[in-house]
Amino acid sequence: MTKRVAILISGGGSNMVKLVESMTGDHPGRPCLVLANSADAGGLQKAKNLGVPTAVVDHRPFKGDRPAFEAALQDTLAEHKPDIICLAGFMRVLTAGFVTPWQGRMLNIHPSLLPKYRGLHTHARALEAGDTEHGCTVHEVTPALDDGPILGQARVPIRPGDTPDILAARVLGQEHKLYPQVLARFAAGDRTTIMLK
Ligand code: GAR
């Protein structure tokens, strides 16, 4: 049975676009919703252009009341009946109250080779550490931040003269390949790890 996929974004949504574009033909998933936590998220217009329903649940009126924000998120998601949630540059920390009921059905992409560099500023941290390689990870979401079973990773070299922006762009190119491949497998019930070079 085709899986309904909701994609949560906060920004430009380039990963979201790649995920939506991948869900055609015999892909086991179809996009049912693109949800942003801000009406300013550039990805919303891209989703509309792709013909995907959109919604906004702005976190700001909740003034730090995460359970109330997450209840609103859950209500909006429920209207679209997703089977799978993909976090794709969704920059709000989700608590166990939201994550636990979705565990095993929610994926995230993170711009580092987890377990290295959980949290923010991953590219700058990899450069500061003198790493020779960096990359991205798709993992199942668990209540611990940027944790959970790893479903796929892609590596990129760090080159002399790299800045955080240059490195981020190199990693993003790999994110666009990795996330659709992992989602296609995951939606088919296959949790085998994908490693891209
Ligand atoms: C991506 O690099 C993604 O890995 C990162 O935000 C960017 C979103 O770009 N996510 C995180 O940092 C999550 N902690 P996009 O909006 O163009 O897909």
Short mmCIF file of C-alpha atoms and ligand atoms in Angstrom, two decimals:
data_model
loop_
_atom_site.label_atom_id
_atom_site.label_comp_id
_atom_site.label_asym_id
_atom_site.label_seq_id
_atom_site.Cartn_x
_atom_site.Cartn_y
_atom_site.Cartn_z
CA MET A 1 0.00 0.00 0.00
CA THR A 2 1.28 3.47 -0.84
CA LYS A 3 2.60 5.38 2.15
CA ARG A 4 1.51 8.98 2.71
CA VAL A 5 4.56 11.15 3.48
CA ALA A 6 4.46 14.49 5.31
CA ILE A 7 7.57 16.66 5.05
CA LEU A 8 8.39 19.25 7.72
CA ILE A 9 10.55 22.23 6.77
CA SER A 10 11.75 25.53 8.18
CA GLY A 11 13.61 27.08 5.26
CA GLY A 12 14.33 26.81 1.56
CA GLY A 13 13.21 23.21 1.34
CA SER A 14 15.72 21.91 -1.20
CA ASN A 15 15.66 18.45 0.41
CA MET A 16 11.85 18.57 0.42
CA VAL A 17 11.84 19.27 -3.33
CA LYS A 18 14.11 16.25 -3.96
CA LEU A 19 11.89 14.03 -1.81
CA VAL A 20 8.70 15.18 -3.55
CA GLU A 21 10.25 14.80 -7.01
CA SER A 22 11.38 11.27 -6.14
CA MET A 23 7.90 10.04 -5.20
CA THR A 24 6.61 9.06 -8.62
CA GLY A 25 6.13 5.84 -10.57
CA ASP A 26 6.59 2.70 -8.50
CA HIS A 27 7.95 4.61 -5.48
CA PRO A 28 6.13 3.29 -2.39
CA GLY A 29 5.40 6.79 -1.07
CA ARG A 30 3.48 9.87 -2.11
CA PRO A 31 3.70 13.36 -0.57
CA CYS A 32 0.57 14.31 1.38
CA LEU A 33 1.69 17.55 3.07
CA VAL A 34 4.53 20.03 3.37
CA LEU A 35 4.33 21.74 6.75
CA ALA A 36 6.47 24.69 7.87
CA ASN A 37 6.84 26.34 11.27
CA SER A 38 6.94 29.76 9.62
CA ALA A 39 4.98 31.33 6.78
CA ASP A 40 8.32 32.76 5.59
CA ALA A 41 9.76 29.34 4.74
CA GLY A 42 10.79 29.55 1.10
CA GLY A 43 9.98 25.89 0.57
CA LEU A 44 6.24 26.52 0.92
CA GLN A 45 5.97 28.13 -2.52
CA LYS A 46 8.09 25.35 -4.01
CA ALA A 47 5.71 22.76 -2.56
CA LYS A 48 2.71 24.64 -3.97
CA ASN A 49 4.40 24.73 -7.38
CA LEU A 50 4.82 20.97 -7.12
CA GLY A 51 1.11 20.57 -6.32
CA VAL A 52 1.62 19.39 -2.73
CA PRO A 53 -0.76 20.60 0.01
CA THR A 54 0.92 22.99 2.46
CA ALA A 55 0.30 24.11 6.01
CA VAL A 56 1.95 26.46 8.50
CA VAL A 57 2.05 25.93 12.25
CA ASP A 58 3.95 28.96 13.52
CA HIS A 59 5.84 28.17 16.72
CA ARG A 60 6.12 31.81 17.78
CA PRO A 61 2.61 32.38 19.20
CA PHE A 62 3.22 29.45 21.55
CA LYS A 63 6.02 31.44 23.24
CA GLY A 64 8.16 28.45 24.16
CA ASP A 65 5.27 26.18 25.19
CA ARG A 66 6.56 23.20 23.24
CA PRO A 67 3.77 20.75 24.20
CA ALA A 68 1.14 23.24 22.95
CA PHE A 69 3.05 23.83 19.70
CA GLU A 70 3.44 20.10 19.19
CA ALA A 71 -0.27 19.51 19.87
CA ALA A 72 -1.07 21.99 17.09
CA LEU A 73 1.47 20.28 14.84
CA GLN A 74 -0.11 16.91 15.57
CA ASP A 75 -3.64 18.23 14.87
CA THR A 76 -2.58 19.62 11.48
CA LEU A 77 -0.70 16.44 10.58
CA ALA A 78 -3.71 14.32 11.55
CA GLU A 79 -5.86 16.12 8.98
CA HIS A 80 -3.54 14.78 6.27
CA LYS A 81 -3.17 11.25 7.67
CA PRO A 82 0.55 10.69 7.04
CA ASP A 83 2.13 7.26 7.48
CA ILE A 84 5.66 8.69 7.51
CA ILE A 85 7.08 12.06 8.58
CA CYS A 86 10.30 13.36 7.01
CA LEU A 87 12.04 16.19 8.83
CA ALA A 88 13.88 18.10 6.10
CA GLY A 89 15.61 21.13 7.57
CA PHE A 90 12.96 21.43 10.29
CA MET A 91 14.74 23.54 12.89
CA ARG A 92 12.55 23.01 15.96
CA VAL A 93 13.56 20.56 18.67
CA LEU A 94 10.75 18.04 19.16
CA THR A 95 10.07 16.60 22.62
CA ALA A 96 9.41 12.99 23.54
CA GLY A 97 5.68 13.79 23.77
CA PHE A 98 5.59 14.32 20.00
CA VAL A 99 8.36 11.97 18.93
CA THR A 100 7.44 8.82 20.84
CA PRO A 101 4.08 8.16 19.10
CA TRP A 102 5.83 8.63 15.73
CA GLN A 103 8.94 6.62 16.54
CA GLY A 104 9.71 4.16 13.75
CA ARG A 105 7.77 6.32 11.28
CA MET A 106 9.76 9.57 11.39
CA LEU A 107 13.06 10.33 9.61
CA ASN A 108 15.48 13.25 9.83
CA ILE A 109 18.42 14.41 7.74
CA HIS A 110 21.33 15.93 9.62
CA PRO A 111 24.36 17.60 8.04
CA SER A 112 27.11 15.60 9.73
CA LEU A 113 28.41 12.07 9.97
CA LEU A 114 26.52 11.19 13.14
CA PRO A 115 27.32 10.51 15.92
CA LYS A 116 29.72 13.40 15.25
CA TYR A 117 28.40 16.96 15.56
CA ARG A 118 24.85 16.71 16.80
CA GLY A 119 23.11 20.08 16.92
CA LEU A 120 24.01 23.24 15.00
CA HIS A 121 26.99 24.66 13.06
CA THR A 122 28.13 21.22 11.96
CA HIS A 123 30.21 22.43 9.00
CA ALA A 124 32.18 24.97 11.02
CA ARG A 125 32.75 22.39 13.76
CA ALA A 126 34.10 19.82 11.28
CA LEU A 127 36.48 22.44 9.87
CA GLU A 128 37.61 23.59 13.30
CA ALA A 129 38.32 19.99 14.29
CA GLY A 130 40.61 19.58 11.28
CA ASP A 131 38.52 16.70 9.91
CA THR A 132 39.42 15.42 6.46
CA GLU A 133 35.88 14.25 5.67
CA HIS A 134 32.36 15.29 6.51
CA GLY A 135 28.90 14.38 5.30
CA CYS A 136 25.28 13.82 6.17
CA THR A 137 23.12 11.24 7.89
CA VAL A 138 19.51 10.12 7.58
CA HIS A 139 18.26 8.53 10.78
CA GLU A 140 15.09 7.52 12.54
CA VAL A 141 14.01 10.15 15.02
CA THR A 142 14.06 9.27 18.71
CA PRO A 143 13.53 11.64 21.64
CA ALA A 144 17.30 12.28 21.95
CA LEU A 145 18.50 15.07 19.61
CA ASP A 146 20.07 13.86 16.34
CA ASP A 147 20.17 10.31 17.65
CA GLY A 148 18.31 7.20 16.59
CA PRO A 149 19.08 4.34 14.22
CA ILE A 150 21.15 5.41 11.22
CA LEU A 151 19.55 4.52 7.87
CA GLY A 152 22.09 6.13 5.56
CA GLN A 153 25.19 8.28 5.32
CA ALA A 154 27.03 10.08 2.53
CA ARG A 155 30.62 11.29 2.83
CA VAL A 156 32.37 14.23 1.22
CA PRO A 157 36.04 15.23 1.38
CA ILE A 158 37.09 18.40 3.18
CA ARG A 159 39.44 20.33 0.91
CA PRO A 160 42.05 22.99 1.71
CA GLY A 161 40.45 26.43 1.66
CA ASP A 162 36.95 25.15 2.45
CA THR A 163 34.70 27.56 4.32
CA PRO A 164 31.57 26.47 6.20
CA ASP A 165 29.46 27.67 3.23
CA ILE A 166 31.53 25.84 0.62
CA LEU A 167 31.43 22.68 2.70
CA ALA A 168 27.69 23.03 3.36
CA ALA A 169 27.03 23.23 -0.38
CA ARG A 170 29.11 20.09 -1.00
CA VAL A 171 27.24 18.22 1.74
CA LEU A 172 23.85 19.46 0.53
CA GLY A 173 24.51 17.94 -2.90
CA GLN A 174 24.91 14.57 -1.19
CA GLU A 175 21.85 15.13 1.01
CA HIS A 176 19.81 15.46 -2.18
CA LYS A 177 20.97 12.01 -3.30
CA LEU A 178 20.85 10.25 0.05
CA TYR A 179 17.46 11.27 1.46
CA PRO A 180 15.35 10.12 -1.52
CA GLN A 181 17.17 6.78 -1.62
CA VAL A 182 16.64 6.19 2.10
CA LEU A 183 12.99 7.24 1.96
CA ALA A 184 12.26 4.89 -0.97
CA ARG A 185 13.69 1.95 0.99
CA PHE A 186 12.10 2.96 4.27
CA ALA A 187 8.65 3.37 2.73
CA ALA A 188 9.02 -0.15 1.34
CA GLY A 189 9.74 -1.42 4.85
CA ASP A 190 13.49 -1.85 4.29
CA ARG A 191 15.74 -0.40 7.00
CA THR A 192 19.02 -1.56 5.47
CA THR A 193 21.67 1.14 5.83
CA ILE A 194 22.70 3.01 2.66
CA MET A 195 26.29 4.25 2.50
CA LEU A 196 27.10 6.67 -0.35
CA LYS A 197 30.65 7.63 -1.13
C1 GAR B 1 20.01 20.83 5.34
O1 GAR B 1 21.39 20.94 5.20
C2 GAR B 1 19.68 19.90 6.49
O2 GAR B 1 20.57 18.82 6.62
C3 GAR B 1 19.80 20.81 7.66
O3 GAR B 1 19.20 22.01 7.23
C4 GAR B 1 19.39 22.15 5.82
C5 GAR B 1 18.05 22.41 5.18
O4 GAR B 1 18.20 22.73 3.83
N1 GAR B 1 19.15 20.29 8.81
C6 GAR B 1 19.56 20.50 10.06
O5 GAR B 1 20.51 21.18 10.33
C7 GAR B 1 18.72 19.83 11.10
N2 GAR B 1 19.35 19.90 12.39
P1 GAR B 1 16.94 22.69 2.87
O6 GAR B 1 15.84 23.51 3.54
O7 GAR B 1 17.43 23.34 1.61
O8 GAR B 1 16.55 21.26 2.69
#
